């Protein structure tokens, strides 16, 4: 149980275009999901907290207008990188936790990640 | 800001037991300790979680002293496939606590 998927697994796009990444909790509902970014040989950096039915909460230094987050349902959050530039190339990872009271609610489960390359 | 401190890297040989210690001096009463494993180009994978004393599952053991200011992940008889980065995180369950990752420990298992 507690499986999180991401789509696509990798994407290559031209500079200036927008890219959408989906994060789904496959076997549980999650009112809160998290988005991370990881550069090569570095640790994960928390970007934002995605809240179902409300606005996302962004970490300091993360541009909310550039990284649009939509948590449309209890099993789906999307991250859209708008007007992507080469410096946005990175590994994007989402995570989620089952609802309070359900098995696995005590920790976060991570998706497999999405590799973004902006040319 | 990461709440934990770990060694940057460790080396081991196949078949040995590996112990990775994490320092979390400012752990809060409600915080649990969770360890993740990450392979290159993959998302972190849950290994084990505990609150106090000792926890054991099919892949690892977690030792937590009474003051909870540190914890040790123990991997029995490692193999080459255990080469990965291991992260220690602290946070409160049931509160969707944000996880701020530290540098993690790069474990290199040699033949």
mmCIF file of N, CA, C and O in Angstrom, chain A residues 31-32 34 36 38 42-46 49 57-59 91 93 97-101 105-113 115, chain B residues 1 32 34 36 38-46 48-49 87 89 91-104:
data_model
loop_
_atom_site.group_PDB
_atom_site.id
_atom_site.type_symbol
_atom_site.label_atom_id
_atom_site.label_comp_id
_atom_site.label_asym_id
_atom_site.label_seq_id
_atom_site.Cartn_x
_atom_site.Cartn_y
_atom_site.Cartn_z
ATOM 1 N N UNK A 31 -4.971 14.721 1.540
ATOM 2 C CA UNK A 31 -5.347 16.136 1.478
ATOM 3 C C UNK A 31 -4.125 17.022 1.304
ATOM 4 O O UNK A 31 -4.242 18.160 0.880
ATOM 5 N N UNK A 32 -2.974 16.479 1.632
ATOM 6 C CA UNK A 32 -1.734 17.245 1.525
ATOM 7 C C UNK A 32 -0.679 16.443 0.775
ATOM 8 O O UNK A 32 -0.467 15.270 1.063
ATOM 9 N N UNK A 34 3.377 17.042 -1.125
ATOM 10 C CA UNK A 34 4.547 17.914 -1.090
ATOM 11 C C UNK A 34 5.330 17.780 -2.397
ATOM 12 O O UNK A 34 5.401 16.691 -2.975
ATOM 13 N N UNK A 36 9.136 18.463 -4.157
ATOM 14 C CA UNK A 36 10.549 18.673 -3.908
ATOM 15 C C UNK A 36 11.280 18.821 -5.244
ATOM 16 O O UNK A 36 10.833 18.351 -6.279
ATOM 17 N N UNK A 38 15.373 18.309 -6.728
ATOM 18 C CA UNK A 38 16.687 17.782 -6.393
ATOM 19 C C UNK A 38 17.634 17.979 -7.566
ATOM 20 O O UNK A 38 17.400 17.447 -8.654
ATOM 21 N N UNK A 42 22.857 16.509 -4.989
ATOM 22 C CA UNK A 42 22.397 17.308 -3.866
ATOM 23 C C UNK A 42 21.202 16.646 -3.194
ATOM 24 O O UNK A 42 20.631 15.694 -3.712
ATOM 25 N N UNK A 43 20.832 17.176 -2.052
ATOM 26 C CA UNK A 43 19.701 16.628 -1.310
ATOM 27 C C UNK A 43 18.385 17.166 -1.870
ATOM 28 O O UNK A 43 18.378 18.038 -2.743
ATOM 29 N N UNK A 44 17.290 16.634 -1.369
ATOM 30 C CA UNK A 44 15.986 17.122 -1.790
ATOM 31 C C UNK A 44 15.702 18.466 -1.135
ATOM 32 O O UNK A 44 15.978 18.667 0.047
ATOM 33 N N UNK A 45 15.111 19.367 -1.901
ATOM 34 C CA UNK A 45 14.736 20.665 -1.380
ATOM 35 C C UNK A 45 13.227 20.809 -1.479
ATOM 36 O O UNK A 45 12.653 20.686 -2.563
ATOM 37 N N UNK A 46 12.592 21.049 -0.348
ATOM 38 C CA UNK A 46 11.144 21.219 -0.330
ATOM 39 C C UNK A 46 10.771 22.509 -1.042
ATOM 40 O O UNK A 46 11.298 23.569 -0.737
ATOM 41 N N UNK A 49 3.964 22.992 -0.329
ATOM 42 C CA UNK A 49 2.972 22.072 0.209
ATOM 43 C C UNK A 49 1.690 22.278 -0.574
ATOM 44 O O UNK A 49 1.178 23.409 -0.670
ATOM 45 N N UNK A 57 1.166 26.242 -0.387
ATOM 46 C CA UNK A 57 2.063 27.029 0.463
ATOM 47 C C UNK A 57 3.486 26.828 -0.034
ATOM 48 O O UNK A 57 3.972 25.690 -0.062
ATOM 49 N N UNK A 58 4.141 27.913 -0.410
ATOM 50 C CA UNK A 58 5.471 27.827 -1.005
ATOM 51 C C UNK A 58 6.560 28.111 0.026
ATOM 52 O O UNK A 58 6.387 28.950 0.911
ATOM 53 N N UNK A 59 7.666 27.429 -0.129
ATOM 54 C CA UNK A 59 8.819 27.692 0.725
ATOM 55 C C UNK A 59 9.491 28.998 0.281
ATOM 56 O O UNK A 59 9.342 29.442 -0.864
ATOM 57 N N UNK A 91 15.371 17.317 -11.024
ATOM 58 C CA UNK A 91 14.589 16.118 -10.697
ATOM 59 C C UNK A 91 13.503 16.554 -9.726
ATOM 60 O O UNK A 91 13.797 17.059 -8.648
ATOM 61 N N UNK A 93 10.235 15.694 -7.380
ATOM 62 C CA UNK A 93 9.682 14.550 -6.653
ATOM 63 C C UNK A 93 8.521 15.022 -5.799
ATOM 64 O O UNK A 93 8.590 16.085 -5.173
ATOM 65 N N UNK A 97 0.935 11.606 2.208
ATOM 66 C CA UNK A 97 0.672 10.752 3.362
ATOM 67 C C UNK A 97 -0.794 10.364 3.372
ATOM 68 O O UNK A 97 -1.643 11.186 3.031
ATOM 69 N N UNK A 98 -1.102 9.139 3.775
ATOM 70 C CA UNK A 98 -2.513 8.758 3.927
ATOM 71 C C UNK A 98 -3.184 9.602 5.006
ATOM 72 O O UNK A 98 -2.516 10.246 5.820
ATOM 73 N N UNK A 99 -4.491 9.588 4.999
ATOM 74 C CA UNK A 99 -5.240 10.378 5.953
ATOM 75 C C UNK A 99 -5.012 9.904 7.382
ATOM 76 O O UNK A 99 -4.742 8.727 7.628
ATOM 77 N N UNK A 100 -5.131 10.828 8.286
ATOM 78 C CA UNK A 100 -5.023 10.532 9.711
ATOM 79 C C UNK A 100 -5.949 9.382 10.071
ATOM 80 O O UNK A 100 -7.109 9.366 9.690
ATOM 81 N N UNK A 101 -5.399 8.433 10.803
ATOM 82 C CA UNK A 101 -6.185 7.292 11.248
ATOM 83 C C UNK A 101 -6.051 6.073 10.357
ATOM 84 O O UNK A 101 -6.424 4.972 10.756
ATOM 85 N N UNK A 105 -0.267 6.564 7.869
ATOM 86 C CA UNK A 105 -0.461 8.003 8.012
ATOM 87 C C UNK A 105 0.702 8.670 8.718
ATOM 88 O O UNK A 105 0.815 9.885 8.707
ATOM 89 N N UNK A 106 1.577 7.852 9.310
ATOM 90 C CA UNK A 106 2.628 8.443 10.125
ATOM 91 C C UNK A 106 3.852 8.875 9.337
ATOM 92 O O UNK A 106 4.784 9.396 9.903
ATOM 93 N N UNK A 107 3.860 8.664 8.037
ATOM 94 C CA UNK A 107 5.043 9.073 7.299
ATOM 95 C C UNK A 107 4.666 9.509 5.890
ATOM 96 O O UNK A 107 3.514 9.406 5.488
ATOM 97 N N UNK A 108 5.638 10.009 5.158
ATOM 98 C CA UNK A 108 5.434 10.425 3.783
ATOM 99 C C UNK A 108 5.936 9.338 2.840
ATOM 100 O O UNK A 108 6.955 8.702 3.099
ATOM 101 N N UNK A 109 5.229 9.172 1.742
ATOM 102 C CA UNK A 109 5.620 8.234 0.704
ATOM 103 C C UNK A 109 5.888 9.027 -0.564
ATOM 104 O O UNK A 109 5.120 9.901 -0.939
ATOM 105 N N UNK A 110 7.006 8.696 -1.176
ATOM 106 C CA UNK A 110 7.489 9.501 -2.291
ATOM 107 C C UNK A 110 7.204 8.853 -3.640
ATOM 108 O O UNK A 110 7.213 7.630 -3.780
ATOM 109 N N UNK A 111 6.970 9.715 -4.626
ATOM 110 C CA UNK A 111 6.845 9.253 -5.988
ATOM 111 C C UNK A 111 8.209 8.933 -6.572
ATOM 112 O O UNK A 111 9.232 9.230 -5.960
ATOM 113 N N UNK A 112 8.235 8.372 -7.775
ATOM 114 C CA UNK A 112 9.498 7.969 -8.403
ATOM 115 C C UNK A 112 10.274 9.132 -8.992
ATOM 116 O O UNK A 112 11.435 8.974 -9.366
ATOM 117 N N UNK A 113 9.665 10.297 -9.053
ATOM 118 C CA UNK A 113 10.369 11.459 -9.573
ATOM 119 C C UNK A 113 10.159 11.690 -11.057
ATOM 120 O O UNK A 113 9.828 10.771 -11.808
ATOM 121 N N UNK A 115 12.206 13.645 -14.258
ATOM 122 C CA UNK A 115 13.427 14.327 -14.715
ATOM 123 C C UNK A 115 13.055 15.335 -15.783
ATOM 124 O O UNK A 115 12.512 14.973 -16.814
ATOM 125 N N UNK B 1 15.073 24.457 7.190
ATOM 126 C CA UNK B 1 16.351 24.125 7.781
ATOM 127 C C UNK B 1 16.303 22.696 8.308
ATOM 128 O O UNK B 1 15.423 22.342 9.080
ATOM 129 N N UNK B 32 8.635 11.910 15.314
ATOM 130 C CA UNK B 32 9.104 10.561 15.053
ATOM 131 C C UNK B 32 10.385 10.652 14.227
ATOM 132 O O UNK B 32 10.696 11.681 13.650
ATOM 133 N N UNK B 34 12.383 9.019 11.040
ATOM 134 C CA UNK B 34 12.129 8.212 9.854
ATOM 135 C C UNK B 34 13.387 8.162 8.985
ATOM 136 O O UNK B 34 14.058 9.173 8.810
ATOM 137 N N UNK B 36 14.983 7.056 5.192
ATOM 138 C CA UNK B 36 14.687 6.770 3.799
ATOM 139 C C UNK B 36 15.965 6.382 3.074
ATOM 140 O O UNK B 36 17.064 6.794 3.434
ATOM 141 N N UNK B 38 17.601 6.349 -0.888
ATOM 142 C CA UNK B 38 17.410 6.869 -2.234
ATOM 143 C C UNK B 38 18.500 6.392 -3.172
ATOM 144 O O UNK B 38 19.691 6.587 -2.896
ATOM 145 N N UNK B 39 18.063 5.802 -4.281
ATOM 146 C CA UNK B 39 18.970 5.442 -5.363
ATOM 147 C C UNK B 39 18.975 6.576 -6.378
ATOM 148 O O UNK B 39 18.022 7.357 -6.441
ATOM 149 N N UNK B 40 20.012 6.678 -7.190
ATOM 150 C CA UNK B 40 20.068 7.751 -8.197
ATOM 151 C C UNK B 40 18.847 7.747 -9.100
ATOM 152 O O UNK B 40 18.379 6.700 -9.540
ATOM 153 N N UNK B 41 18.312 8.926 -9.337
ATOM 154 C CA UNK B 41 17.164 9.123 -10.229
ATOM 155 C C UNK B 41 15.906 8.377 -9.789
ATOM 156 O O UNK B 41 15.074 7.996 -10.620
ATOM 157 N N UNK B 42 15.785 8.174 -8.480
ATOM 158 C CA UNK B 42 14.565 7.582 -7.944
ATOM 159 C C UNK B 42 14.102 8.396 -6.741
ATOM 160 O O UNK B 42 14.891 9.109 -6.119
ATOM 161 N N UNK B 43 12.817 8.273 -6.397
ATOM 162 C CA UNK B 43 12.327 8.925 -5.198
ATOM 163 C C UNK B 43 12.775 8.174 -3.960
ATOM 164 O O UNK B 43 13.078 6.975 -4.024
ATOM 165 N N UNK B 44 12.845 8.858 -2.823
ATOM 166 C CA UNK B 44 13.227 8.181 -1.580
ATOM 167 C C UNK B 44 12.263 7.050 -1.240
ATOM 168 O O UNK B 44 11.058 7.158 -1.468
ATOM 169 N N UNK B 45 12.817 5.987 -0.673
ATOM 170 C CA UNK B 45 12.007 4.822 -0.293
ATOM 171 C C UNK B 45 12.032 4.681 1.210
ATOM 172 O O UNK B 45 13.099 4.700 1.831
ATOM 173 N N UNK B 46 10.863 4.544 1.823
ATOM 174 C CA UNK B 46 10.754 4.386 3.273
ATOM 175 C C UNK B 46 11.468 3.114 3.722
ATOM 176 O O UNK B 46 11.293 2.044 3.143
ATOM 177 N N UNK B 48 12.354 2.662 7.615
ATOM 178 C CA UNK B 48 11.935 2.340 8.965
ATOM 179 C C UNK B 48 11.600 3.619 9.700
ATOM 180 O O UNK B 48 12.098 4.701 9.350
ATOM 181 N N UNK B 49 10.757 3.502 10.708
ATOM 182 C CA UNK B 49 10.381 4.653 11.518
ATOM 183 C C UNK B 49 10.249 4.227 12.967
ATOM 184 O O UNK B 49 9.820 3.094 13.248
ATOM 185 N N UNK B 87 18.772 8.921 4.247
ATOM 186 C CA UNK B 87 18.363 10.156 4.895
ATOM 187 C C UNK B 87 17.635 9.860 6.205
ATOM 188 O O UNK B 87 16.772 8.982 6.268
ATOM 189 N N UNK B 89 15.187 11.725 8.923
ATOM 190 C CA UNK B 89 14.324 12.894 9.085
ATOM 191 C C UNK B 89 13.534 12.783 10.368
ATOM 192 O O UNK B 89 13.212 11.691 10.821
ATOM 193 N N UNK B 91 10.029 14.370 12.390
ATOM 194 C CA UNK B 91 8.791 15.109 12.168
ATOM 195 C C UNK B 91 7.655 14.460 12.920
ATOM 196 O O UNK B 91 7.758 13.321 13.385
ATOM 197 N N UNK B 92 6.579 15.204 13.030
ATOM 198 C CA UNK B 92 5.423 14.713 13.774
ATOM 199 C C UNK B 92 4.409 14.107 12.822
ATOM 200 O O UNK B 92 3.959 14.765 11.894
ATOM 201 N N UNK B 93 4.051 12.864 13.041
ATOM 202 C CA UNK B 93 3.018 12.259 12.214
ATOM 203 C C UNK B 93 1.678 12.887 12.543
ATOM 204 O O UNK B 93 1.553 13.634 13.495
ATOM 205 N N UNK B 94 0.718 12.602 11.753
ATOM 206 C CA UNK B 94 -0.652 13.078 11.937
ATOM 207 C C UNK B 94 -0.743 14.595 11.784
ATOM 208 O O UNK B 94 -1.783 15.168 12.009
ATOM 209 N N UNK B 95 0.335 15.236 11.448
ATOM 210 C CA UNK B 95 0.324 16.678 11.323
ATOM 211 C C UNK B 95 0.887 17.125 9.986
ATOM 212 O O UNK B 95 1.156 18.319 9.796
ATOM 213 N N UNK B 96 1.067 16.152 9.085
ATOM 214 C CA UNK B 96 1.621 16.450 7.766
ATOM 215 C C UNK B 96 2.837 17.355 7.890
ATOM 216 O O UNK B 96 2.975 18.331 7.193
ATOM 217 N N UNK B 97 3.685 16.987 8.824
ATOM 218 C CA UNK B 97 4.863 17.809 9.058
ATOM 219 C C UNK B 97 5.749 17.868 7.824
ATOM 220 O O UNK B 97 5.994 16.867 7.186
ATOM 221 N N UNK B 98 6.235 19.042 7.523
ATOM 222 C CA UNK B 98 7.144 19.186 6.399
ATOM 223 C C UNK B 98 8.454 18.486 6.700
ATOM 224 O O UNK B 98 8.949 18.513 7.822
ATOM 225 N N UNK B 99 9.023 17.878 5.682
ATOM 226 C CA UNK B 99 10.315 17.229 5.803
ATOM 227 C C UNK B 99 11.384 18.093 5.148
ATOM 228 O O UNK B 99 11.330 18.352 3.960
ATOM 229 N N UNK B 100 12.335 18.530 5.930
ATOM 230 C CA UNK B 100 13.466 19.252 5.382
ATOM 231 C C UNK B 100 14.658 18.298 5.394
ATOM 232 O O UNK B 100 15.141 17.912 6.450
ATOM 233 N N UNK B 101 15.094 17.945 4.203
ATOM 234 C CA UNK B 101 16.150 16.951 4.071
ATOM 235 C C UNK B 101 17.515 17.559 4.370
ATOM 236 O O UNK B 101 17.836 18.656 3.916
ATOM 237 N N UNK B 102 18.316 16.809 5.104
ATOM 238 C CA UNK B 102 19.716 17.163 5.277
ATOM 239 C C UNK B 102 20.521 16.576 4.138
ATOM 240 O O UNK B 102 19.973 16.182 3.108
ATOM 241 N N UNK B 103 21.797 16.490 4.341
ATOM 242 C CA UNK B 103 22.686 16.032 3.270
ATOM 243 C C UNK B 103 22.606 14.529 3.037
ATOM 244 O O UNK B 103 22.953 14.042 1.965
ATOM 245 N N UNK B 104 22.153 13.791 4.038
ATOM 246 C CA UNK B 104 22.112 12.346 3.887
ATOM 247 C C UNK B 104 23.484 11.721 3.997
ATOM 248 O O UNK B 104 24.516 12.417 4.049
#
